[in-house]
Amino acid sequence: MAGLLEGHIAAVTGGGSGIGQGICQAYAREGAQVIVFDNNPAGADETVGLIVAAGGRASAVTLDVTDRQACRNAAEEIAKTGNISILVNNAGINRRNPITGDPAAVAKDWDDILSINLDGMFNVTHAFLEQLRATKGRVVNIGSIQSFVHVSWPNSAAYTTSKHGVLGFTRALAAELGKDGVRVNAIGPGLIETRINAEARARNPDMVANVMRHTPLNRPGKPEDIAGPALFLASDMSAYVTGCIIMADGGFRTI
Ligand code: NAP
């Protein structure tokens, strides 16, 4: 039986670790040719190695999503061999520091988080816009519970702002590109055990316990828990779905 993504070329930013790596592997398993973007070449190579070892097709491209010109160059280079039809804007960082802290550190957190999580999403999407329009492509943006709230994660004004922005961008783009057949959706992961929160989980078990009290499924998630919704949103199974966010958060927002 043909895979769900046979004939597609999928690009995933931040594909060298955690959620991005899980999505890359799931897409490759379903027949997509995967382009693994990451600013960390070792991580991107690791993902490609896992995919190739499992019989899939993938290539690694070192890309810092904050570098707008580099994003354009990457898109031009890729267009020489084929247009992407799936883009996953997944690269992101988080730092949890109170906004009342050292002003220079607070300003740096703001700049770094917004430039990667928000500007980065724009830079990559804009660079690949014509390819996505030509292929009637699908965009999947990685939001968060913090696309709505940040009650369980204090000290994260910049991150919460960036993830609200991810949802806003998703809806605006879906409205604008629907006429071109391009679908744009988001996923809102709950607490997924990856490197982004490894230190916070180790340092602050109360934070994890607090999140679990709000999580009916009563466990943290794994990258595979996000790969399923990402596959759905990239495939024809979601042909009439655009402008939405699928929460993959163990039910966090129900309580
Ligand atoms: P992760 O394991 O740290 O993966 C993030 C990846 O993005 C890393 O490979 C990182 O590379 C890369 N990256 C960082 N800055 C970049 C840049 N400027 N250009 C290109 N790549 C860059 O974390 P994750 O949990 O999988 O996070 C993936 C996404 O899910 C993020 O958008 C995050 O906000 C979102 N999310 C995560 C959770 C969670 O609980 N884990 C919950 C909600 C949303 P480095 O090696 O340089 O770090």
PDB file of C-alpha atoms and ligand atoms in Angstrom:
ATOM      1  CA  MET A   1       0.000   0.000   0.000  1.00  0.00           C
ATOM      2  CA  ALA A   2       1.321   3.475  -0.888  1.00  0.00           C
ATOM      3  CA  GLY A   3       2.291   5.732   2.007  1.00  0.00           C
ATOM      4  CA  LEU A   4       0.154   8.740   2.909  1.00  0.00           C
ATOM      5  CA  LEU A   5       2.839  11.160   1.713  1.00  0.00           C
ATOM      6  CA  GLU A   6       4.046   9.365  -1.426  1.00  0.00           C
ATOM      7  CA  GLY A   7       5.228  11.921  -4.025  1.00  0.00           C
ATOM      8  CA  HIS A   8       5.659  14.735  -1.494  1.00  0.00           C
ATOM      9  CA  ILE A   9       8.800  16.653  -0.598  1.00  0.00           C
ATOM     10  CA  ALA A  10       8.600  17.790   3.031  1.00  0.00           C
ATOM     11  CA  ALA A  11      10.850  20.331   4.761  1.00  0.00           C
ATOM     12  CA  VAL A  12      10.962  20.415   8.564  1.00  0.00           C
ATOM     13  CA  THR A  13      12.782  23.161  10.465  1.00  0.00           C
ATOM     14  CA  GLY A  14      14.464  22.146  13.701  1.00  0.00           C
ATOM     15  CA  GLY A  15      14.303  18.593  12.349  1.00  0.00           C
ATOM     16  CA  GLY A  16      17.478  17.560  14.139  1.00  0.00           C
ATOM     17  CA  SER A  17      15.943  17.015  17.568  1.00  0.00           C
ATOM     18  CA  GLY A  18      12.829  16.197  19.576  1.00  0.00           C
ATOM     19  CA  ILE A  19       9.458  16.889  17.955  1.00  0.00           C
ATOM     20  CA  GLY A  20      10.995  17.837  14.591  1.00  0.00           C
ATOM     21  CA  GLN A  21      12.978  14.614  14.457  1.00  0.00           C
ATOM     22  CA  GLY A  22       9.833  12.596  15.232  1.00  0.00           C
ATOM     23  CA  ILE A  23       7.913  14.359  12.470  1.00  0.00           C
ATOM     24  CA  CYS A  24      10.729  13.809   9.940  1.00  0.00           C
ATOM     25  CA  GLN A  25      10.772  10.085  10.695  1.00  0.00           C
ATOM     26  CA  ALA A  26       6.983   9.756  10.441  1.00  0.00           C
ATOM     27  CA  TYR A  27       6.887  11.631   7.115  1.00  0.00           C
ATOM     28  CA  ALA A  28       9.681   9.486   5.672  1.00  0.00           C
ATOM     29  CA  ARG A  29       7.913   6.302   6.803  1.00  0.00           C
ATOM     30  CA  GLU A  30       4.869   7.465   4.825  1.00  0.00           C
ATOM     31  CA  GLY A  31       6.899   7.920   1.641  1.00  0.00           C
ATOM     32  CA  ALA A  32       7.877  11.613   1.680  1.00  0.00           C
ATOM     33  CA  GLN A  33      11.312  12.759   0.668  1.00  0.00           C
ATOM     34  CA  VAL A  34      12.371  14.738   3.739  1.00  0.00           C
ATOM     35  CA  ILE A  35      14.596  17.797   3.955  1.00  0.00           C
ATOM     36  CA  VAL A  36      15.861  18.160   7.494  1.00  0.00           C
ATOM     37  CA  PHE A  37      16.616  21.799   8.291  1.00  0.00           C
ATOM     38  CA  ASP A  38      18.464  22.595  11.490  1.00  0.00           C
ATOM     39  CA  ASN A  39      21.049  25.085  12.640  1.00  0.00           C
ATOM     40  CA  ASN A  40      22.743  22.150  14.340  1.00  0.00           C
ATOM     41  CA  PRO A  41      24.328  20.034  11.555  1.00  0.00           C
ATOM     42  CA  ALA A  42      25.008  17.080  13.878  1.00  0.00           C
ATOM     43  CA  GLY A  43      21.318  16.877  14.808  1.00  0.00           C
ATOM     44  CA  ALA A  44      20.211  17.091  11.169  1.00  0.00           C
ATOM     45  CA  ASP A  45      22.688  14.362  10.203  1.00  0.00           C
ATOM     46  CA  GLU A  46      21.420  12.172  13.032  1.00  0.00           C
ATOM     47  CA  THR A  47      17.838  12.454  11.759  1.00  0.00           C
ATOM     48  CA  VAL A  48      18.910  11.653   8.201  1.00  0.00           C
ATOM     49  CA  GLY A  49      20.851   8.631   9.490  1.00  0.00           C
ATOM     50  CA  LEU A  50      17.788   7.298  11.325  1.00  0.00           C
ATOM     51  CA  ILE A  51      15.595   7.754   8.244  1.00  0.00           C
ATOM     52  CA  VAL A  52      18.030   6.192   5.802  1.00  0.00           C
ATOM     53  CA  ALA A  53      18.639   3.252   8.150  1.00  0.00           C
ATOM     54  CA  ALA A  54      14.884   2.646   8.140  1.00  0.00           C
ATOM     55  CA  GLY A  55      14.810   2.672   4.317  1.00  0.00           C
ATOM     56  CA  GLY A  56      13.549   6.242   3.845  1.00  0.00           C
ATOM     57  CA  ARG A  57      14.803   9.229   1.839  1.00  0.00           C
ATOM     58  CA  ALA A  58      16.173  12.358   3.523  1.00  0.00           C
ATOM     59  CA  SER A  59      18.833  15.025   3.240  1.00  0.00           C
ATOM     60  CA  ALA A  60      20.252  17.429   5.795  1.00  0.00           C
ATOM     61  CA  VAL A  61      20.546  21.179   5.238  1.00  0.00           C
ATOM     62  CA  THR A  62      22.130  23.460   7.816  1.00  0.00           C
ATOM     63  CA  LEU A  63      19.819  26.448   8.157  1.00  0.00           C
ATOM     64  CA  ASP A  64      19.410  29.124  10.799  1.00  0.00           C
ATOM     65  CA  VAL A  65      15.792  30.224  10.412  1.00  0.00           C
ATOM     66  CA  THR A  66      16.630  33.731  11.640  1.00  0.00           C
ATOM     67  CA  ASP A  67      18.796  34.293   8.556  1.00  0.00           C
ATOM     68  CA  ARG A  68      16.278  35.502   5.974  1.00  0.00           C
ATOM     69  CA  GLN A  69      18.702  35.458   3.068  1.00  0.00           C
ATOM     70  CA  ALA A  70      19.886  31.953   3.940  1.00  0.00           C
ATOM     71  CA  CYS A  71      16.244  30.817   3.895  1.00  0.00           C
ATOM     72  CA  ARG A  72      15.792  32.313   0.426  1.00  0.00           C
ATOM     73  CA  ASN A  73      19.027  30.700  -0.774  1.00  0.00           C
ATOM     74  CA  ALA A  74      17.922  27.308   0.556  1.00  0.00           C
ATOM     75  CA  ALA A  75      14.565  27.609  -1.211  1.00  0.00           C
ATOM     76  CA  GLU A  76      16.270  28.533  -4.501  1.00  0.00           C
ATOM     77  CA  GLU A  77      18.659  25.616  -4.222  1.00  0.00           C
ATOM     78  CA  ILE A  78      15.889  23.123  -3.461  1.00  0.00           C
ATOM     79  CA  ALA A  79      13.720  24.404  -6.342  1.00  0.00           C
ATOM     80  CA  LYS A  80      16.441  23.227  -8.775  1.00  0.00           C
ATOM     81  CA  THR A  81      15.479  19.623  -8.045  1.00  0.00           C
ATOM     82  CA  GLY A  82      11.833  19.915  -7.004  1.00  0.00           C
ATOM     83  CA  ASN A  83       9.334  22.022  -5.090  1.00  0.00           C
ATOM     84  CA  ILE A  84       8.445  21.259  -1.520  1.00  0.00           C
ATOM     85  CA  SER A  85       4.752  20.557  -0.896  1.00  0.00           C
ATOM     86  CA  ILE A  86       4.912  20.267   2.909  1.00  0.00           C
ATOM     87  CA  LEU A  87       6.534  22.749   5.274  1.00  0.00           C
ATOM     88  CA  VAL A  88       6.703  22.232   9.031  1.00  0.00           C
ATOM     89  CA  ASN A  89       7.736  25.324  10.992  1.00  0.00           C
ATOM     90  CA  ASN A  90       9.008  23.598  14.106  1.00  0.00           C
ATOM     91  CA  ALA A  91      12.327  25.258  15.070  1.00  0.00           C
ATOM     92  CA  GLY A  92      11.959  26.974  18.408  1.00  0.00           C
ATOM     93  CA  ILE A  93      13.575  27.836  21.706  1.00  0.00           C
ATOM     94  CA  ASN A  94      12.317  28.698  25.159  1.00  0.00           C
ATOM     95  CA  ARG A  95      13.775  30.441  28.209  1.00  0.00           C
ATOM     96  CA  ARG A  96      11.850  30.983  31.423  1.00  0.00           C
ATOM     97  CA  ASN A  97      13.008  34.154  33.134  1.00  0.00           C
ATOM     98  CA  PRO A  98      10.824  36.702  34.920  1.00  0.00           C
ATOM     99  CA  ILE A  99      10.229  39.912  33.002  1.00  0.00           C
ATOM    100  CA  THR A 100      11.119  41.779  36.205  1.00  0.00           C
ATOM    101  CA  GLY A 101      14.669  40.361  36.081  1.00  0.00           C
ATOM    102  CA  ASP A 102      17.884  41.877  34.744  1.00  0.00           C
ATOM    103  CA  PRO A 103      16.737  44.231  31.935  1.00  0.00           C
ATOM    104  CA  ALA A 104      19.538  43.302  29.537  1.00  0.00           C
ATOM    105  CA  ALA A 105      18.853  39.559  29.968  1.00  0.00           C
ATOM    106  CA  VAL A 106      15.096  40.065  29.596  1.00  0.00           C
ATOM    107  CA  ALA A 107      15.614  42.038  26.379  1.00  0.00           C
ATOM    108  CA  LYS A 108      17.954  39.370  25.003  1.00  0.00           C
ATOM    109  CA  ASP A 109      15.419  36.610  25.777  1.00  0.00           C
ATOM    110  CA  TRP A 110      12.744  38.644  24.007  1.00  0.00           C
ATOM    111  CA  ASP A 111      14.896  39.213  20.909  1.00  0.00           C
ATOM    112  CA  ASP A 112      16.159  35.630  20.650  1.00  0.00           C
ATOM    113  CA  ILE A 113      12.793  33.943  21.244  1.00  0.00           C
ATOM    114  CA  LEU A 114      10.828  36.214  18.921  1.00  0.00           C
ATOM    115  CA  SER A 115      13.457  36.056  16.188  1.00  0.00           C
ATOM    116  CA  ILE A 116      13.541  32.248  16.116  1.00  0.00           C
ATOM    117  CA  ASN A 117       9.953  31.280  16.994  1.00  0.00           C
ATOM    118  CA  LEU A 118       8.171  34.032  15.086  1.00  0.00           C
ATOM    119  CA  ASP A 119      10.443  35.749  12.570  1.00  0.00           C
ATOM    120  CA  GLY A 120      11.945  32.361  11.713  1.00  0.00           C
ATOM    121  CA  MET A 121       8.516  30.981  10.841  1.00  0.00           C
ATOM    122  CA  PHE A 122       7.905  33.968   8.561  1.00  0.00           C
ATOM    123  CA  ASN A 123      11.369  33.788   6.945  1.00  0.00           C
ATOM    124  CA  VAL A 124      11.039  30.141   5.962  1.00  0.00           C
ATOM    125  CA  THR A 125       7.382  30.303   4.923  1.00  0.00           C
ATOM    126  CA  HIS A 126       7.955  33.401   2.810  1.00  0.00           C
ATOM    127  CA  ALA A 127      11.011  31.878   1.142  1.00  0.00           C
ATOM    128  CA  PHE A 128       8.998  28.783   0.144  1.00  0.00           C
ATOM    129  CA  LEU A 129       5.735  30.568  -0.660  1.00  0.00           C
ATOM    130  CA  GLU A 130       5.883  30.118  -4.428  1.00  0.00           C
ATOM    131  CA  GLN A 131       6.791  26.431  -4.109  1.00  0.00           C
ATOM    132  CA  LEU A 132       3.874  25.893  -1.752  1.00  0.00           C
ATOM    133  CA  ARG A 133       1.468  27.716  -4.066  1.00  0.00           C
ATOM    134  CA  ALA A 134       2.751  25.747  -7.072  1.00  0.00           C
ATOM    135  CA  THR A 135       2.194  22.424  -5.287  1.00  0.00           C
ATOM    136  CA  LYS A 136      -1.030  23.363  -3.436  1.00  0.00           C
ATOM    137  CA  GLY A 137       1.028  22.645  -0.376  1.00  0.00           C
ATOM    138  CA  ARG A 138       0.451  22.210   3.317  1.00  0.00           C
ATOM    139  CA  VAL A 139       2.010  24.205   6.140  1.00  0.00           C
ATOM    140  CA  VAL A 140       2.115  22.887   9.689  1.00  0.00           C
ATOM    141  CA  ASN A 141       3.207  25.330  12.395  1.00  0.00           C
ATOM    142  CA  ILE A 142       4.142  24.201  15.884  1.00  0.00           C
ATOM    143  CA  GLY A 143       2.290  26.272  18.458  1.00  0.00           C
ATOM    144  CA  SER A 144       1.767  25.373  22.096  1.00  0.00           C
ATOM    145  CA  ILE A 145      -0.665  25.405  24.985  1.00  0.00           C
ATOM    146  CA  GLN A 146       0.902  28.849  25.291  1.00  0.00           C
ATOM    147  CA  SER A 147      -0.805  29.830  22.046  1.00  0.00           C
ATOM    148  CA  PHE A 148      -3.690  30.368  24.500  1.00  0.00           C
ATOM    149  CA  VAL A 149      -2.533  30.438  28.114  1.00  0.00           C
ATOM    150  CA  HIS A 150       0.571  30.346  30.246  1.00  0.00           C
ATOM    151  CA  VAL A 151      -0.895  29.733  33.654  1.00  0.00           C
ATOM    152  CA  SER A 152       1.252  26.680  34.360  1.00  0.00           C
ATOM    153  CA  TRP A 153       4.383  28.201  32.929  1.00  0.00           C
ATOM    154  CA  PRO A 154       5.034  31.552  34.597  1.00  0.00           C
ATOM    155  CA  ASN A 155       8.006  33.630  33.508  1.00  0.00           C
ATOM    156  CA  SER A 156       7.532  33.107  29.829  1.00  0.00           C
ATOM    157  CA  ALA A 157       6.174  36.339  28.355  1.00  0.00           C
ATOM    158  CA  ALA A 158       8.326  36.167  25.230  1.00  0.00           C
ATOM    159  CA  TYR A 159       7.561  32.487  24.541  1.00  0.00           C
ATOM    160  CA  THR A 160       3.839  32.952  25.151  1.00  0.00           C
ATOM    161  CA  THR A 161       3.833  35.966  22.838  1.00  0.00           C
ATOM    162  CA  SER A 162       5.663  34.009  20.151  1.00  0.00           C
ATOM    163  CA  LYS A 163       3.245  31.072  20.336  1.00  0.00           C
ATOM    164  CA  HIS A 164       0.183  33.356  20.217  1.00  0.00           C
ATOM    165  CA  GLY A 165       1.855  34.748  17.097  1.00  0.00           C
ATOM    166  CA  VAL A 166       2.191  31.267  15.614  1.00  0.00           C
ATOM    167  CA  LEU A 167      -1.569  30.815  15.902  1.00  0.00           C
ATOM    168  CA  GLY A 168      -2.278  34.269  14.466  1.00  0.00           C
ATOM    169  CA  PHE A 169       0.040  33.649  11.519  1.00  0.00           C
ATOM    170  CA  THR A 170      -1.570  30.249  10.936  1.00  0.00           C
ATOM    171  CA  ARG A 171      -5.069  31.701  10.760  1.00  0.00           C
ATOM    172  CA  ALA A 172      -4.103  34.725   8.659  1.00  0.00           C
ATOM    173  CA  LEU A 173      -2.189  32.601   6.167  1.00  0.00           C
ATOM    174  CA  ALA A 174      -4.963  30.020   5.933  1.00  0.00           C
ATOM    175  CA  ALA A 175      -7.410  32.812   5.111  1.00  0.00           C
ATOM    176  CA  GLU A 176      -5.121  34.326   2.494  1.00  0.00           C
ATOM    177  CA  LEU A 177      -3.821  31.188   0.790  1.00  0.00           C
ATOM    178  CA  GLY A 178      -6.956  29.067   0.715  1.00  0.00           C
ATOM    179  CA  LYS A 179      -7.766  30.345  -2.770  1.00  0.00           C
ATOM    180  CA  ASP A 180      -4.429  28.899  -3.943  1.00  0.00           C
ATOM    181  CA  GLY A 181      -5.225  25.516  -2.434  1.00  0.00           C
ATOM    182  CA  VAL A 182      -2.587  25.921   0.275  1.00  0.00           C
ATOM    183  CA  ARG A 183      -3.694  24.660   3.691  1.00  0.00           C
ATOM    184  CA  VAL A 184      -2.155  26.092   6.858  1.00  0.00           C
ATOM    185  CA  ASN A 185      -2.677  24.551  10.286  1.00  0.00           C
ATOM    186  CA  ALA A 186      -0.980  24.356  13.658  1.00  0.00           C
ATOM    187  CA  ILE A 187      -0.396  21.824  16.400  1.00  0.00           C
ATOM    188  CA  GLY A 188      -0.422  22.759  20.078  1.00  0.00           C
ATOM    189  CA  PRO A 189       1.730  20.267  21.968  1.00  0.00           C
ATOM    190  CA  GLY A 190       1.436  19.918  25.726  1.00  0.00           C
ATOM    191  CA  LEU A 191       4.478  19.003  27.774  1.00  0.00           C
ATOM    192  CA  ILE A 192       6.585  16.839  25.461  1.00  0.00           C
ATOM    193  CA  GLU A 193       9.807  15.412  26.848  1.00  0.00           C
ATOM    194  CA  THR A 194      12.543  16.864  24.658  1.00  0.00           C
ATOM    195  CA  ARG A 195      15.753  18.820  25.054  1.00  0.00           C
ATOM    196  CA  ILE A 196      13.916  22.152  25.095  1.00  0.00           C
ATOM    197  CA  ASN A 197      12.576  21.466  28.585  1.00  0.00           C
ATOM    198  CA  ALA A 198      15.046  18.878  29.899  1.00  0.00           C
ATOM    199  CA  GLU A 199      16.755  21.318  32.220  1.00  0.00           C
ATOM    200  CA  ALA A 200      13.477  22.880  33.446  1.00  0.00           C
ATOM    201  CA  ARG A 201      12.038  19.398  34.143  1.00  0.00           C
ATOM    202  CA  ALA A 202      15.140  18.386  36.090  1.00  0.00           C
ATOM    203  CA  ARG A 203      15.358  21.661  38.028  1.00  0.00           C
ATOM    204  CA  ASN A 204      11.682  22.124  38.745  1.00  0.00           C
ATOM    205  CA  PRO A 205       9.715  18.899  39.322  1.00  0.00           C
ATOM    206  CA  ASP A 206       6.865  21.007  40.755  1.00  0.00           C
ATOM    207  CA  MET A 207       6.331  22.514  37.317  1.00  0.00           C
ATOM    208  CA  VAL A 208       5.911  19.032  35.820  1.00  0.00           C
ATOM    209  CA  ALA A 209       3.565  17.970  38.645  1.00  0.00           C
ATOM    210  CA  ASN A 210       1.507  21.113  38.123  1.00  0.00           C
ATOM    211  CA  VAL A 211       1.179  20.394  34.398  1.00  0.00           C
ATOM    212  CA  MET A 212       0.232  16.766  35.090  1.00  0.00           C
ATOM    213  CA  ARG A 213      -2.552  17.913  37.433  1.00  0.00           C
ATOM    214  CA  HIS A 214      -3.994  19.636  34.334  1.00  0.00           C
ATOM    215  CA  THR A 215      -3.411  16.662  32.035  1.00  0.00           C
ATOM    216  CA  PRO A 216      -6.230  14.096  32.025  1.00  0.00           C
ATOM    217  CA  LEU A 217      -4.060  11.547  30.225  1.00  0.00           C
ATOM    218  CA  ASN A 218      -1.671  11.939  33.159  1.00  0.00           C
ATOM    219  CA  ARG A 219       1.646  11.582  31.388  1.00  0.00           C
ATOM    220  CA  PRO A 220       4.050  13.823  29.543  1.00  0.00           C
ATOM    221  CA  GLY A 221       4.078  13.420  25.764  1.00  0.00           C
ATOM    222  CA  LYS A 222       6.745  12.077  23.430  1.00  0.00           C
ATOM    223  CA  PRO A 223       7.685  13.321  19.934  1.00  0.00           C
ATOM    224  CA  GLU A 224       5.638  10.428  18.441  1.00  0.00           C
ATOM    225  CA  ASP A 225       2.538  11.972  20.048  1.00  0.00           C
ATOM    226  CA  ILE A 226       2.993  15.002  17.806  1.00  0.00           C
ATOM    227  CA  ALA A 227       4.017  13.053  14.689  1.00  0.00           C
ATOM    228  CA  GLY A 228       0.493  11.614  14.254  1.00  0.00           C
ATOM    229  CA  PRO A 229      -1.298  14.991  14.103  1.00  0.00           C
ATOM    230  CA  ALA A 230       1.524  16.321  11.903  1.00  0.00           C
ATOM    231  CA  LEU A 231       0.979  13.447   9.492  1.00  0.00           C
ATOM    232  CA  PHE A 232      -2.769  14.030   9.427  1.00  0.00           C
ATOM    233  CA  LEU A 233      -2.331  17.751   8.683  1.00  0.00           C
ATOM    234  CA  ALA A 234       0.221  17.104   5.918  1.00  0.00           C
ATOM    235  CA  SER A 235      -1.778  14.385   4.189  1.00  0.00           C
ATOM    236  CA  ASP A 236      -4.953  14.338   2.079  1.00  0.00           C
ATOM    237  CA  MET A 237      -6.777  12.990   5.140  1.00  0.00           C
ATOM    238  CA  SER A 238      -7.147  16.639   6.222  1.00  0.00           C
ATOM    239  CA  ALA A 239      -8.102  17.956   2.759  1.00  0.00           C
ATOM    240  CA  TYR A 240     -10.899  20.182   4.171  1.00  0.00           C
ATOM    241  CA  VAL A 241      -9.008  21.343   7.270  1.00  0.00           C
ATOM    242  CA  THR A 242      -7.313  24.724   7.316  1.00  0.00           C
ATOM    243  CA  GLY A 243      -6.744  27.521   9.817  1.00  0.00           C
ATOM    244  CA  CYS A 244      -7.073  25.207  12.798  1.00  0.00           C
ATOM    245  CA  ILE A 245      -4.891  24.195  15.694  1.00  0.00           C
ATOM    246  CA  ILE A 246      -4.953  20.596  16.860  1.00  0.00           C
ATOM    247  CA  MET A 247      -4.133  20.407  20.535  1.00  0.00           C
ATOM    248  CA  ALA A 248      -1.969  17.367  21.296  1.00  0.00           C
ATOM    249  CA  ASP A 249      -1.680  18.093  24.984  1.00  0.00           C
ATOM    250  CA  GLY A 250      -3.123  15.110  26.836  1.00  0.00           C
ATOM    251  CA  GLY A 251      -6.285  17.139  27.368  1.00  0.00           C
ATOM    252  CA  PHE A 252      -4.633  20.041  29.215  1.00  0.00           C
ATOM    253  CA  ARG A 253      -7.108  22.626  27.990  1.00  0.00           C
ATOM    254  CA  THR A 254     -10.159  20.651  29.131  1.00  0.00           C
ATOM    255  CA  ILE A 255      -9.515  21.461  32.808  1.00  0.00           C
TER     256      ILE A 255
HETATM  257  P1  NAP B   1      14.260  20.676  20.745  1.00  0.00           P
HETATM  258  O1  NAP B   1      14.455  19.224  20.980  1.00  0.00           O
HETATM  259  O2  NAP B   1      15.147  21.641  21.431  1.00  0.00           O
HETATM  260  O3  NAP B   1      14.266  20.927  19.170  1.00  0.00           O
HETATM  261  C1  NAP B   1      14.298  22.220  18.607  1.00  0.00           C
HETATM  262  C2  NAP B   1      15.199  22.181  17.401  1.00  0.00           C
HETATM  263  O4  NAP B   1      15.172  23.494  16.791  1.00  0.00           O
HETATM  264  C3  NAP B   1      16.644  21.890  17.777  1.00  0.00           C
HETATM  265  O5  NAP B   1      17.206  20.964  16.875  1.00  0.00           O
HETATM  266  C4  NAP B   1      17.295  23.248  17.651  1.00  0.00           C
HETATM  267  O6  NAP B   1      18.681  23.181  17.363  1.00  0.00           O
HETATM  268  C5  NAP B   1      16.522  23.836  16.485  1.00  0.00           C
HETATM  269  N1  NAP B   1      16.727  25.275  16.390  1.00  0.00           N
HETATM  270  C6  NAP B   1      16.848  26.178  17.400  1.00  0.00           C
HETATM  271  N2  NAP B   1      17.091  27.396  16.909  1.00  0.00           N
HETATM  272  C7  NAP B   1      17.132  27.278  15.561  1.00  0.00           C
HETATM  273  C8  NAP B   1      17.355  28.182  14.496  1.00  0.00           C
HETATM  274  N3  NAP B   1      17.618  29.473  14.714  1.00  0.00           N
HETATM  275  N4  NAP B   1      17.318  27.700  13.224  1.00  0.00           N
HETATM  276  C9  NAP B   1      17.081  26.394  12.985  1.00  0.00           C
HETATM  277  N5  NAP B   1      16.875  25.488  13.952  1.00  0.00           N
HETATM  278  C10 NAP B   1      16.892  25.916  15.220  1.00  0.00           C
HETATM  279  O7  NAP B   1      12.772  21.072  21.191  1.00  0.00           O
HETATM  280  P2  NAP B   1      11.327  20.520  20.784  1.00  0.00           P
HETATM  281  O8  NAP B   1      10.574  20.328  22.042  1.00  0.00           O
HETATM  282  O9  NAP B   1      11.430  19.424  19.818  1.00  0.00           O
HETATM  283  O10 NAP B   1      10.737  21.816  20.082  1.00  0.00           O
HETATM  284  C11 NAP B   1      10.193  21.839  18.776  1.00  0.00           C
HETATM  285  C12 NAP B   1       9.067  22.855  18.732  1.00  0.00           C
HETATM  286  O11 NAP B   1       7.999  22.415  19.564  1.00  0.00           O
HETATM  287  C13 NAP B   1       9.427  24.256  19.213  1.00  0.00           C
HETATM  288  O12 NAP B   1       8.825  25.218  18.370  1.00  0.00           O
HETATM  289  C14 NAP B   1       8.799  24.317  20.581  1.00  0.00           C
HETATM  290  O13 NAP B   1       8.502  25.626  20.973  1.00  0.00           O
HETATM  291  C15 NAP B   1       7.561  23.489  20.356  1.00  0.00           C
HETATM  292  N6  NAP B   1       6.927  22.979  21.563  1.00  0.00           N
HETATM  293  C16 NAP B   1       7.575  22.101  22.361  1.00  0.00           C
HETATM  294  C17 NAP B   1       6.940  21.633  23.507  1.00  0.00           C
HETATM  295  C18 NAP B   1       7.593  20.669  24.434  1.00  0.00           C
HETATM  296  O14 NAP B   1       7.056  20.445  25.540  1.00  0.00           O
HETATM  297  N7  NAP B   1       8.709  20.057  24.070  1.00  0.00           N
HETATM  298  C19 NAP B   1       5.635  22.073  23.821  1.00  0.00           C
HETATM  299  C20 NAP B   1       5.009  22.988  22.976  1.00  0.00           C
HETATM  300  C21 NAP B   1       5.659  23.413  21.835  1.00  0.00           C
HETATM  301  P3  NAP B   1      19.786  23.339  18.546  1.00  0.00           P
HETATM  302  O15 NAP B   1      20.513  22.062  18.560  1.00  0.00           O
HETATM  303  O16 NAP B   1      20.607  24.477  18.111  1.00  0.00           O
HETATM  304  O17 NAP B   1      19.060  23.602  19.819  1.00  0.00           O
END
